[in-house]
Amino acid sequence: MRFADTPELATWRTTVRSFLDEHWHSTGSDDESEAATSMENEEQFQARMKRSQAWLDKLGENGWIAPAWPKEYGGADMSVLEQFVLSQELTQAGAPTSRQMLNLVGPTIMLHGTDEQKAEHLPPMLRGEVAWCQGFSEPGSGSDLASLQTRAVRDGDDYVVNGQKIWTSGAHRADWMFMLARTDPDAPKHRGISYLLINMKDPGVSVRPLINMHDGHVFNEVFFEDVRVPVRNRIGEENRGWYVGTTTLDFERSNIARVVNIKKSLAKVLDYTQAREVNGEAVGRPQRMELADRAVETAVCELLSFQVVSIQASGGVPNMEASMNKMYGSELQQRVARTAMNITGMRGQLRQPEGLESEHGIQAAMNYLSTVPATIAAGTSEIQRNIIATRGLGLPRG
Ligand SMILES: Cc1cc2nc3c(=O)[nH]c(=O)nc-3n(C[C@H](O)[C@H](O)[C@H](O)COP(=O)(O)OP(=O)(O)OC[C@H]3O[C@@H](n4cnc5c(N)ncnc54)[C@H](O)[C@@H]3O)c2cc1C
């Protein structure tokens, strides 16, 4: 077996690279994944968003924001494998691929939404006109998500929503939220939940910031006080929202761009290590052994992402495989960040690196801090292990 592009995919990869040269690299734009973890202020953030939007407009002209979607909804009717190659190349170049959360809510609406919902929500997403946030977690319901308490009570053609969400990434900048609310408190917990789309500008929605451990404002608390949500904003059947929500989570955990970023981080650490040795600052044997381990693990991680893509390419939605990919990838992100800290030593602890670290784009401290939540967001590692054990291996629950 040989993991290589077919001739058609190789030609496609070359097309994507030329497009990137012409429209991304030539503008001198920064690596998005790094900018997002750096200490940018509001002004820098807005300037980055403006550059991103210009780039997304270019991508959108070709239907490349969601390339595997049908053309009628703004996609390009491409195969999953073509989409994978595009995603690999954009991530490698550090270019944005879409606006926040599109990769989660878009495919969910595509699978479970009505024609009207698709027509209303998918085209503006692809024009980059709307940002979304995910309202799943609540103060008492994270891992045990099905215990969520936010209530949606039917009143004519609306639901009236009351309750609270927490850790809602990007809620302060989102136009819409996809969320889960309890519509039948008497049903077993998985069967009384509905999946709703809420306009964040609606009366009764309020957002309060939560500041993370590297002083960034990424996530929030969101409160709902008698928010009226039209019934037509429900995705899927009433009280069947749990099953729609798990589709969203499967897409979230299938994140195949993660391994490209891991490879980029590891490549930087390797370059830096070699440069130190050239400068006469030898790197010790334990660290060389550690780097070899990271290289092996990165290769394994890449195979796990290939597994996810091959299931998607044959028309399936990866489940246990998505959890394997998420768990292994997020733990590896942390190990690579720790290796970078070990190799850079005291100098790596500077939040704004200087000298050789800066030359090689090593942001060991910021990277380390930003990878801490990787094993919590989108479901903790313990939860992924539970899914692999029960749904994957057929072991009993509890
Ligand atoms: C950076 C970041 C961004 C996030 N963004 C969003 C977002 O946009 N939208 C959103 O809805 N949520 C978001 N979350 C929330 C995230 O989904 C939850 O934090 C996560 O699901 C864990 O829930 P919890 O924090 O309530 O922890 P808990 O569920 O209270 O878990 C606490 C600990 O107990 C362990 N544990 C719990 N149950 C079990 C079990 N059955 N078996 C073994 N161990 C168990 C957990 O693994 C964890 O170690 C985000 C979180 C982070 C860190």
GROMACS .gro file of C-alpha atoms and ligand atoms in nm:
model
  451
    1MET     CA    1   0.000   0.000   0.000
    2ARG     CA    2   0.130   0.343  -0.091
    3PHE     CA    3  -0.017   0.664   0.048
    4ALA     CA    4   0.028   0.900  -0.242
    5ASP     CA    5  -0.188   1.127  -0.453
    6THR     CA    6  -0.345   0.978  -0.765
    7PRO     CA    7  -0.232   1.164  -1.081
    8GLU     CA    8  -0.561   1.361  -1.071
    9LEU     CA    9  -0.514   1.460  -0.707
   10ALA     CA   10  -0.150   1.553  -0.773
   11THR     CA   11  -0.266   1.789  -1.051
   12TRP     CA   12  -0.528   1.932  -0.817
   13ARG     CA   13  -0.265   1.989  -0.547
   14THR     CA   14  -0.051   2.182  -0.796
   15THR     CA   15  -0.352   2.397  -0.891
   16VAL     CA   16  -0.418   2.476  -0.524
   17ARG     CA   17  -0.052   2.563  -0.463
   18SER     CA   18  -0.046   2.802  -0.761
   19PHE     CA   19  -0.365   2.965  -0.634
   20LEU     CA   20  -0.205   3.008  -0.291
   21ASP     CA   21   0.109   3.158  -0.446
   22GLU     CA   22  -0.096   3.407  -0.642
   23HIS     CA   23  -0.352   3.510  -0.382
   24TRP     CA   24  -0.211   3.432  -0.035
   25HIS     CA   25   0.169   3.416  -0.027
   26SER     CA   26   0.201   3.718  -0.258
   27THR     CA   27   0.010   3.934  -0.006
   28GLY     CA   28   0.266   3.853   0.266
   29SER     CA   29  -0.014   3.733   0.495
   30ASP     CA   30   0.067   3.573   0.831
   31ASP     CA   31   0.008   3.218   0.938
   32GLU     CA   32  -0.349   3.225   1.071
   33SER     CA   33  -0.301   2.944   1.319
   34GLU     CA   34  -0.019   3.137   1.486
   35ALA     CA   35  -0.192   3.473   1.475
   36ALA     CA   36  -0.492   3.323   1.652
   37THR     CA   37  -0.278   3.220   1.950
   38SER     CA   38  -0.063   3.532   1.963
   39MET     CA   39  -0.138   3.824   2.192
   40GLU     CA   40  -0.315   4.040   1.933
   41ASN     CA   41  -0.526   4.335   2.044
   42GLU     CA   42  -0.871   4.422   1.905
   43GLU     CA   43  -0.724   4.646   1.634
   44GLN     CA   44  -0.485   4.372   1.516
   45PHE     CA   45  -0.770   4.121   1.526
   46GLN     CA   46  -0.992   4.344   1.310
   47ALA     CA   47  -0.709   4.400   1.061
   48ARG     CA   48  -0.651   4.023   1.041
   49MET     CA   49  -1.024   3.963   0.989
   50LYS     CA   50  -1.022   4.214   0.702
   51ARG     CA   51  -0.731   4.034   0.533
   52SER     CA   52  -0.900   3.698   0.597
   53GLN     CA   53  -1.224   3.821   0.446
   54ALA     CA   54  -1.051   3.935   0.126
   55TRP     CA   55  -0.894   3.590   0.100
   56LEU     CA   56  -1.221   3.411   0.180
   57ASP     CA   57  -1.393   3.614  -0.092
   58LYS     CA   58  -1.135   3.478  -0.336
   59LEU     CA   59  -1.184   3.121  -0.213
   60GLY     CA   60  -1.562   3.162  -0.227
   61GLU     CA   61  -1.552   3.275  -0.591
   62ASN     CA   62  -1.442   2.920  -0.676
   63GLY     CA   63  -1.674   2.744  -0.431
   64TRP     CA   64  -1.366   2.641  -0.234
   65ILE     CA   65  -1.491   2.733   0.114
   66ALA     CA   66  -1.700   2.415   0.121
   67PRO     CA   67  -1.574   2.243  -0.192
   68ALA     CA   68  -1.761   1.915  -0.144
   69TRP     CA   69  -2.101   2.088  -0.113
   70PRO     CA   70  -2.332   2.101  -0.414
   71LYS     CA   71  -2.287   2.400  -0.645
   72GLU     CA   72  -2.645   2.515  -0.579
   73TYR     CA   73  -2.546   2.596  -0.218
   74GLY     CA   74  -2.219   2.765  -0.309
   75GLY     CA   75  -1.990   2.461  -0.306
   76ALA     CA   76  -1.796   2.313  -0.598
   77ASP     CA   77  -1.933   1.956  -0.616
   78MET     CA   78  -1.586   1.820  -0.543
   79SER     CA   79  -1.500   1.482  -0.399
   80VAL     CA   80  -1.409   1.440  -0.031
   81LEU     CA   81  -1.051   1.363  -0.134
   82GLU     CA   82  -1.021   1.683  -0.337
   83GLN     CA   83  -1.158   1.871  -0.037
   84PHE     CA   84  -0.899   1.698   0.184
   85VAL     CA   85  -0.612   1.804  -0.042
   86LEU     CA   86  -0.741   2.162  -0.044
   87SER     CA   87  -0.768   2.163   0.335
   88GLN     CA   88  -0.415   2.018   0.374
   89GLU     CA   89  -0.267   2.283   0.146
   90LEU     CA   90  -0.453   2.579   0.298
   91THR     CA   91  -0.357   2.470   0.650
   92GLN     CA   92   0.004   2.414   0.544
   93ALA     CA   93   0.010   2.769   0.402
   94GLY     CA   94  -0.150   2.907   0.720
   95ALA     CA   95  -0.443   3.048   0.518
   96PRO     CA   96  -0.797   3.061   0.663
   97THR     CA   97  -1.032   2.795   0.527
   98SER     CA   98  -1.367   2.935   0.640
   99ARG     CA   99  -1.531   3.149   0.905
  100GLN     CA  100  -1.574   3.016   1.254
  101MET     CA  101  -1.770   2.693   1.303
  102LEU     CA  102  -1.877   2.657   0.939
  103ASN     CA  103  -1.723   2.312   0.932
  104LEU     CA  104  -1.952   2.206   1.216
  105VAL     CA  105  -2.288   2.366   1.149
  106GLY     CA  106  -2.271   2.366   0.768
  107PRO     CA  107  -2.252   1.989   0.717
  108THR     CA  108  -2.513   1.939   0.993
  109ILE     CA  109  -2.764   2.162   0.814
  110MET     CA  110  -2.672   1.990   0.489
  111LEU     CA  111  -2.756   1.649   0.642
  112HIS     CA  112  -3.054   1.731   0.864
  113GLY     CA  113  -3.192   2.068   0.746
  114THR     CA  114  -3.494   2.131   0.525
  115ASP     CA  115  -3.453   2.283   0.178
  116GLU     CA  116  -3.567   2.621   0.317
  117GLN     CA  117  -3.310   2.604   0.599
  118LYS     CA  118  -3.035   2.515   0.352
  119ALA     CA  119  -3.135   2.801   0.121
  120GLU     CA  120  -3.148   3.048   0.411
  121HIS     CA  121  -2.828   2.957   0.595
  122LEU     CA  122  -2.576   2.791   0.364
  123PRO     CA  123  -2.517   3.064   0.100
  124PRO     CA  124  -2.448   3.346   0.355
  125MET     CA  125  -2.210   3.110   0.540
  126LEU     CA  126  -2.016   3.056   0.222
  127ARG     CA  127  -2.007   3.426   0.142
  128GLY     CA  128  -1.839   3.468   0.482
  129GLU     CA  129  -2.119   3.701   0.591
  130VAL     CA  130  -2.203   3.524   0.915
  131ALA     CA  131  -2.007   3.386   1.208
  132TRP     CA  132  -2.150   3.105   1.421
  133CYS     CA  133  -2.097   2.980   1.772
  134GLN     CA  134  -2.175   2.648   1.935
  135GLY     CA  135  -2.412   2.651   2.235
  136PHE     CA  136  -2.380   2.299   2.373
  137SER     CA  137  -2.197   2.308   2.711
  138GLU     CA  138  -2.366   2.436   3.026
  139PRO     CA  139  -2.227   2.493   3.376
  140GLY     CA  140  -2.348   2.150   3.492
  141SER     CA  141  -2.337   1.972   3.156
  142GLY     CA  142  -2.013   1.930   2.968
  143SER     CA  143  -1.909   1.566   2.938
  144ASP     CA  144  -2.260   1.462   3.038
  145LEU     CA  145  -2.402   1.689   2.771
  146ALA     CA  146  -2.740   1.513   2.757
  147SER     CA  147  -2.816   1.641   3.109
  148LEU     CA  148  -2.842   1.999   2.975
  149GLN     CA  149  -3.107   2.220   3.136
  150THR     CA  150  -3.162   2.516   2.901
  151ARG     CA  151  -3.535   2.503   2.832
  152ALA     CA  152  -3.723   2.570   2.510
  153VAL     CA  153  -4.099   2.583   2.564
  154ARG     CA  154  -4.331   2.582   2.265
  155ASP     CA  155  -4.556   2.889   2.237
  156GLY     CA  156  -4.742   2.902   1.904
  157ASP     CA  157  -4.493   2.925   1.618
  158ASP     CA  158  -4.204   3.000   1.855
  159TYR     CA  159  -4.002   2.837   2.129
  160VAL     CA  160  -3.932   3.050   2.434
  161VAL     CA  161  -3.576   2.979   2.548
  162ASN     CA  162  -3.441   3.030   2.901
  163GLY     CA  163  -3.111   2.913   3.045
  164GLN     CA  164  -2.734   2.945   3.016
  165LYS     CA  165  -2.447   2.817   2.804
  166ILE     CA  166  -2.077   2.831   2.895
  167TRP     CA  167  -1.736   2.811   2.723
  168THR     CA  168  -1.905   2.937   2.406
  169SER     CA  169  -1.612   3.013   2.173
  170GLY     CA  170  -1.657   3.325   1.963
  171ALA     CA  171  -2.005   3.408   2.100
  172HIS     CA  172  -1.900   3.772   2.137
  173ARG     CA  173  -1.846   3.792   1.762
  174ALA     CA  174  -2.109   3.550   1.639
  175ASP     CA  175  -2.424   3.637   1.446
  176TRP     CA  176  -2.586   3.298   1.503
  177MET     CA  177  -2.566   3.012   1.749
  178PHE     CA  178  -2.647   2.645   1.688
  179MET     CA  179  -2.755   2.505   2.020
  180LEU     CA  180  -2.924   2.227   2.212
  181ALA     CA  181  -3.219   2.293   2.444
  182ARG     CA  182  -3.453   2.072   2.641
  183THR     CA  183  -3.800   2.059   2.488
  184ASP     CA  184  -3.939   1.767   2.690
  185PRO     CA  185  -3.824   1.758   3.054
  186ASP     CA  186  -4.020   1.437   3.121
  187ALA     CA  187  -3.859   1.225   2.848
  188PRO     CA  188  -3.539   1.022   2.907
  189LYS     CA  189  -3.256   1.276   2.889
  190HIS     CA  190  -3.134   1.197   2.535
  191ARG     CA  191  -3.486   1.206   2.395
  192GLY     CA  192  -3.611   1.543   2.518
  193ILE     CA  193  -3.362   1.770   2.340
  194SER     CA  194  -3.404   1.981   2.024
  195TYR     CA  195  -3.142   2.145   1.800
  196LEU     CA  196  -3.214   2.516   1.745
  197LEU     CA  197  -3.057   2.805   1.555
  198ILE     CA  198  -3.065   3.132   1.749
  199ASN     CA  199  -2.995   3.477   1.614
  200MET     CA  200  -2.748   3.628   1.861
  201LYS     CA  201  -2.898   3.976   1.810
  202ASP     CA  202  -3.241   3.861   1.931
  203PRO     CA  203  -3.377   4.029   2.247
  204GLY     CA  204  -3.299   3.831   2.562
  205VAL     CA  205  -2.957   3.696   2.447
  206SER     CA  206  -2.662   3.830   2.646
  207VAL     CA  207  -2.293   3.742   2.631
  208ARG     CA  208  -2.039   3.773   2.914
  209PRO     CA  209  -1.664   3.722   2.848
  210LEU     CA  210  -1.448   3.452   3.008
  211ILE     CA  211  -1.073   3.524   2.994
  212ASN     CA  212  -0.852   3.222   2.934
  213MET     CA  213  -0.514   3.130   3.084
  214HIS     CA  214  -0.315   3.324   2.825
  215ASP     CA  215  -0.521   3.636   2.882
  216GLY     CA  216  -0.724   3.593   2.567
  217HIS     CA  217  -1.096   3.647   2.523
  218VAL     CA  218  -1.196   3.340   2.324
  219PHE     CA  219  -1.491   3.192   2.507
  220ASN     CA  220  -1.792   3.328   2.694
  221GLU     CA  221  -2.101   3.264   2.900
  222VAL     CA  222  -2.427   3.316   2.711
  223PHE     CA  223  -2.759   3.380   2.887
  224PHE     CA  224  -3.110   3.342   2.743
  225GLU     CA  225  -3.402   3.525   2.896
  226ASP     CA  226  -3.736   3.459   2.723
  227VAL     CA  227  -3.570   3.447   2.382
  228ARG     CA  228  -3.829   3.376   2.109
  229VAL     CA  229  -3.697   3.134   1.849
  230PRO     CA  230  -3.919   3.053   1.550
  231VAL     CA  231  -4.005   2.683   1.523
  232ARG     CA  232  -3.874   2.696   1.165
  233ASN     CA  233  -3.525   2.744   1.318
  234ARG     CA  234  -3.531   2.389   1.457
  235ILE     CA  235  -3.302   2.144   1.275
  236GLY     CA  236  -3.451   1.796   1.260
  237GLU     CA  237  -3.751   1.674   1.459
  238GLU     CA  238  -3.856   1.804   1.798
  239ASN     CA  239  -3.695   1.600   2.079
  240ARG     CA  240  -3.456   1.430   1.831
  241GLY     CA  241  -3.194   1.705   1.856
  242TRP     CA  242  -2.947   1.486   2.044
  243TYR     CA  243  -2.892   1.280   1.731
  244VAL     CA  244  -2.846   1.594   1.518
  245GLY     CA  245  -2.601   1.724   1.781
  246THR     CA  246  -2.390   1.408   1.769
  247THR     CA  247  -2.351   1.458   1.394
  248THR     CA  248  -2.206   1.803   1.468
  249LEU     CA  249  -1.970   1.651   1.726
  250ASP     CA  250  -1.855   1.383   1.482
  251PHE     CA  251  -1.767   1.655   1.230
  252GLU     CA  252  -1.591   1.853   1.505
  253ARG     CA  253  -1.382   1.555   1.614
  254SER     CA  254  -1.294   1.463   1.256
  255ASN     CA  255  -1.074   1.776   1.229
  256ILE     CA  256  -0.817   1.659   0.977
  257ALA     CA  257  -0.629   1.990   0.964
  258ARG     CA  258  -0.496   1.930   1.317
  259VAL     CA  259  -0.220   1.695   1.203
  260VAL     CA  260  -0.097   1.946   0.943
  261ASN     CA  261  -0.052   2.201   1.221
  262ILE     CA  262   0.125   1.942   1.437
  263LYS     CA  263   0.364   1.866   1.150
  264LYS     CA  264   0.431   2.238   1.108
  265SER     CA  265   0.504   2.283   1.480
  266LEU     CA  266   0.735   1.982   1.483
  267ALA     CA  267   0.918   2.100   1.169
  268LYS     CA  268   0.986   2.435   1.338
  269VAL     CA  269   1.124   2.269   1.649
  270LEU     CA  270   1.348   2.049   1.431
  271ASP     CA  271   1.480   2.349   1.234
  272TYR     CA  272   1.545   2.533   1.554
  273THR     CA  273   1.723   2.232   1.708
  274GLN     CA  274   1.947   2.200   1.403
  275ALA     CA  275   2.022   2.573   1.407
  276ARG     CA  276   2.124   2.550   1.773
  277GLU     CA  277   2.366   2.273   1.694
  278VAL     CA  278   2.515   2.480   1.411
  279ASN     CA  279   2.554   2.765   1.660
  280GLY     CA  280   2.752   2.534   1.886
  281GLU     CA  281   2.473   2.488   2.139
  282ALA     CA  282   2.438   2.112   2.134
  283VAL     CA  283   2.100   1.959   2.205
  284GLY     CA  284   2.123   1.663   2.439
  285ARG     CA  285   2.053   1.298   2.367
  286PRO     CA  286   1.730   1.284   2.573
  287GLN     CA  287   1.585   1.565   2.360
  288ARG     CA  288   1.690   1.392   2.038
  289MET     CA  289   1.513   1.077   2.159
  290GLU     CA  290   1.208   1.286   2.244
  291LEU     CA  291   1.204   1.440   1.896
  292ALA     CA  292   1.225   1.093   1.740
  293ASP     CA  293   0.921   0.987   1.945
  294ARG     CA  294   0.725   1.293   1.832
  295ALA     CA  295   0.812   1.215   1.468
  296VAL     CA  296   0.676   0.860   1.502
  297GLU     CA  297   0.362   0.981   1.677
  298THR     CA  298   0.303   1.245   1.412
  299ALA     CA  299   0.315   0.974   1.144
  300VAL     CA  300   0.057   0.771   1.343
  301CYS     CA  301  -0.163   1.080   1.377
  302GLU     CA  302  -0.151   1.132   1.002
  303LEU     CA  303  -0.268   0.775   0.946
  304LEU     CA  304  -0.560   0.831   1.184
  305SER     CA  305  -0.663   1.136   0.983
  306PHE     CA  306  -0.636   0.933   0.659
  307GLN     CA  307  -0.871   0.680   0.819
  308VAL     CA  308  -1.127   0.954   0.890
  309VAL     CA  309  -1.103   1.086   0.535
  310SER     CA  310  -1.135   0.742   0.378
  311ILE     CA  311  -1.458   0.679   0.573
  312GLN     CA  312  -1.593   1.018   0.465
  313ALA     CA  313  -1.488   0.949   0.106
  314SER     CA  314  -1.692   0.630   0.104
  315GLY     CA  315  -2.002   0.820   0.224
  316GLY     CA  316  -1.982   0.740   0.598
  317VAL     CA  317  -1.963   0.963   0.906
  318PRO     CA  318  -1.665   0.853   1.120
  319ASN     CA  319  -1.756   0.797   1.484
  320MET     CA  320  -1.509   0.591   1.687
  321GLU     CA  321  -1.247   0.690   1.428
  322ALA     CA  322  -1.328   1.059   1.483
  323SER     CA  323  -1.276   1.009   1.857
  324MET     CA  324  -0.943   0.833   1.798
  325ASN     CA  325  -0.834   1.118   1.574
  326LYS     CA  326  -0.942   1.382   1.825
  327MET     CA  327  -0.795   1.213   2.131
  328TYR     CA  328  -0.463   1.116   1.978
  329GLY     CA  329  -0.420   1.446   1.790
  330SER     CA  330  -0.499   1.670   2.087
  331GLU     CA  331  -0.270   1.474   2.321
  332LEU     CA  332   0.006   1.487   2.060
  333GLN     CA  333  -0.036   1.864   2.023
  334GLN     CA  334   0.041   1.887   2.393
  335ARG     CA  335   0.341   1.653   2.369
  336VAL     CA  336   0.490   1.851   2.080
  337ALA     CA  337   0.438   2.175   2.276
  338ARG     CA  338   0.607   2.017   2.580
  339THR     CA  339   0.901   1.899   2.368
  340ALA     CA  340   0.941   2.256   2.238
  341MET     CA  341   0.950   2.380   2.598
  342ASN     CA  342   1.208   2.116   2.693
  343ILE     CA  343   1.432   2.209   2.402
  344THR     CA  344   1.406   2.586   2.434
  345GLY     CA  345   1.455   2.575   2.811
  346MET     CA  346   1.433   2.902   3.004
  347ARG     CA  347   1.428   3.109   2.683
  348GLY     CA  348   1.117   2.928   2.568
  349GLN     CA  349   0.927   3.078   2.857
  350LEU     CA  350   0.927   3.424   2.704
  351ARG     CA  351   0.585   3.510   2.570
  352GLN     CA  352   0.745   3.721   2.299
  353PRO     CA  353   1.054   3.526   2.196
  354GLU     CA  354   1.384   3.682   2.097
  355GLY     CA  355   1.696   3.569   1.906
  356LEU     CA  356   1.710   3.220   1.758
  357GLU     CA  357   1.364   3.132   1.893
  358SER     CA  358   1.211   3.434   1.721
  359GLU     CA  359   1.403   3.367   1.396
  360HIS     CA  360   1.259   3.018   1.380
  361GLY     CA  361   0.908   3.127   1.472
  362ILE     CA  362   0.921   2.929   1.797
  363GLN     CA  363   0.649   3.048   2.033
  364ALA     CA  364   0.703   2.776   2.289
  365ALA     CA  365   0.528   2.941   2.583
  366MET     CA  366   0.219   3.061   2.395
  367ASN     CA  367   0.194   2.733   2.211
  368TYR     CA  368   0.220   2.537   2.533
  369LEU     CA  369  -0.054   2.743   2.696
  370SER     CA  370  -0.278   2.725   2.391
  371THR     CA  371  -0.256   2.345   2.372
  372VAL     CA  372  -0.364   2.288   2.733
  373PRO     CA  373  -0.739   2.305   2.649
  374ALA     CA  374  -0.700   2.085   2.338
  375THR     CA  375  -0.781   1.772   2.538
  376ILE     CA  376  -1.091   1.936   2.689
  377ALA     CA  377  -1.255   2.124   2.398
  378ALA     CA  378  -1.483   1.915   2.173
  379GLY     CA  379  -1.506   1.647   2.444
  380THR     CA  380  -1.232   1.546   2.686
  381SER     CA  381  -0.985   1.265   2.624
  382GLU     CA  382  -1.165   1.053   2.885
  383ILE     CA  383  -1.490   1.092   2.693
  384GLN     CA  384  -1.320   0.998   2.365
  385ARG     CA  385  -1.178   0.687   2.536
  386ASN     CA  386  -1.529   0.601   2.660
  387ILE     CA  387  -1.666   0.633   2.306
  388ILE     CA  388  -1.388   0.416   2.163
  389ALA     CA  389  -1.442   0.155   2.436
  390THR     CA  390  -1.822   0.138   2.417
  391ARG     CA  391  -1.931   0.230   2.064
  392GLY     CA  392  -1.608   0.112   1.903
  393LEU     CA  393  -1.505  -0.197   2.099
  394GLY     CA  394  -1.852  -0.295   2.224
  395LEU     CA  395  -1.749  -0.287   2.591
  396PRO     CA  396  -2.019  -0.225   2.854
  397ARG     CA  397  -2.091   0.128   2.982
  398GLY     CA  398  -2.036   0.238   3.340
  399LIG     C1  399  -1.096   2.601   2.460
  399LIG     C2  400  -1.234   2.550   2.478
  399LIG     C3  401  -1.333   2.588   2.391
  399LIG     C4  402  -1.463   2.540   2.408
  399LIG     N1  403  -1.559   2.585   2.322
  399LIG     C5  404  -1.686   2.543   2.337
  399LIG     C6  405  -1.788   2.591   2.251
  399LIG     O1  406  -1.766   2.671   2.162
  399LIG     N2  407  -1.914   2.547   2.272
  399LIG     C7  408  -1.945   2.457   2.370
  399LIG     O2  409  -2.061   2.420   2.378
  399LIG     N3  410  -1.850   2.411   2.455
  399LIG     C8  411  -1.721   2.452   2.441
  399LIG     N4  412  -1.624   2.406   2.526
  399LIG     C9  413  -1.662   2.321   2.639
  399LIG    C10  414  -1.617   2.178   2.631
  399LIG     O3  415  -1.693   2.106   2.536
  399LIG    C11  416  -1.629   2.118   2.772
  399LIG     O4  417  -1.539   2.189   2.854
  399LIG    C12  418  -1.598   1.972   2.774
  399LIG     O5  419  -1.698   1.899   2.708
  399LIG    C13  420  -1.583   1.918   2.920
  399LIG     O6  421  -1.692   1.955   2.996
  399LIG     P1  422  -1.673   2.025   3.139
  399LIG     O7  423  -1.579   2.140   3.121
  399LIG     O8  424  -1.808   2.054   3.194
  399LIG     O9  425  -1.597   1.919   3.229
  399LIG     P2  426  -1.666   1.797   3.310
  399LIG    O10  427  -1.763   1.728   3.221
  399LIG    O11  428  -1.716   1.848   3.439
  399LIG    O12  429  -1.542   1.702   3.332
  399LIG    C14  430  -1.448   1.722   3.440
  399LIG    C15  431  -1.348   1.607   3.436
  399LIG    O13  432  -1.417   1.482   3.463
  399LIG    C16  433  -1.391   1.389   3.358
  399LIG     N5  434  -1.511   1.309   3.329
  399LIG    C17  435  -1.637   1.354   3.319
  399LIG     N6  436  -1.721   1.254   3.289
  399LIG    C18  437  -1.646   1.141   3.277
  399LIG    C19  438  -1.674   1.004   3.247
  399LIG     N7  439  -1.798   0.965   3.220
  399LIG     N8  440  -1.571   0.918   3.244
  399LIG    C20  441  -1.444   0.957   3.270
  399LIG     N9  442  -1.411   1.086   3.302
  399LIG    C21  443  -1.510   1.177   3.304
  399LIG    C22  444  -1.357   1.475   3.237
  399LIG    O14  445  -1.281   1.404   3.142
  399LIG    C23  446  -1.280   1.591   3.299
  399LIG    O15  447  -1.147   1.553   3.321
  399LIG    C24  448  -1.494   2.451   2.513
  399LIG    C25  449  -1.393   2.412   2.601
  399LIG    C26  450  -1.265   2.460   2.585
  399LIG    C27  451  -1.159   2.416   2.681
   0.00000   0.00000   0.00000
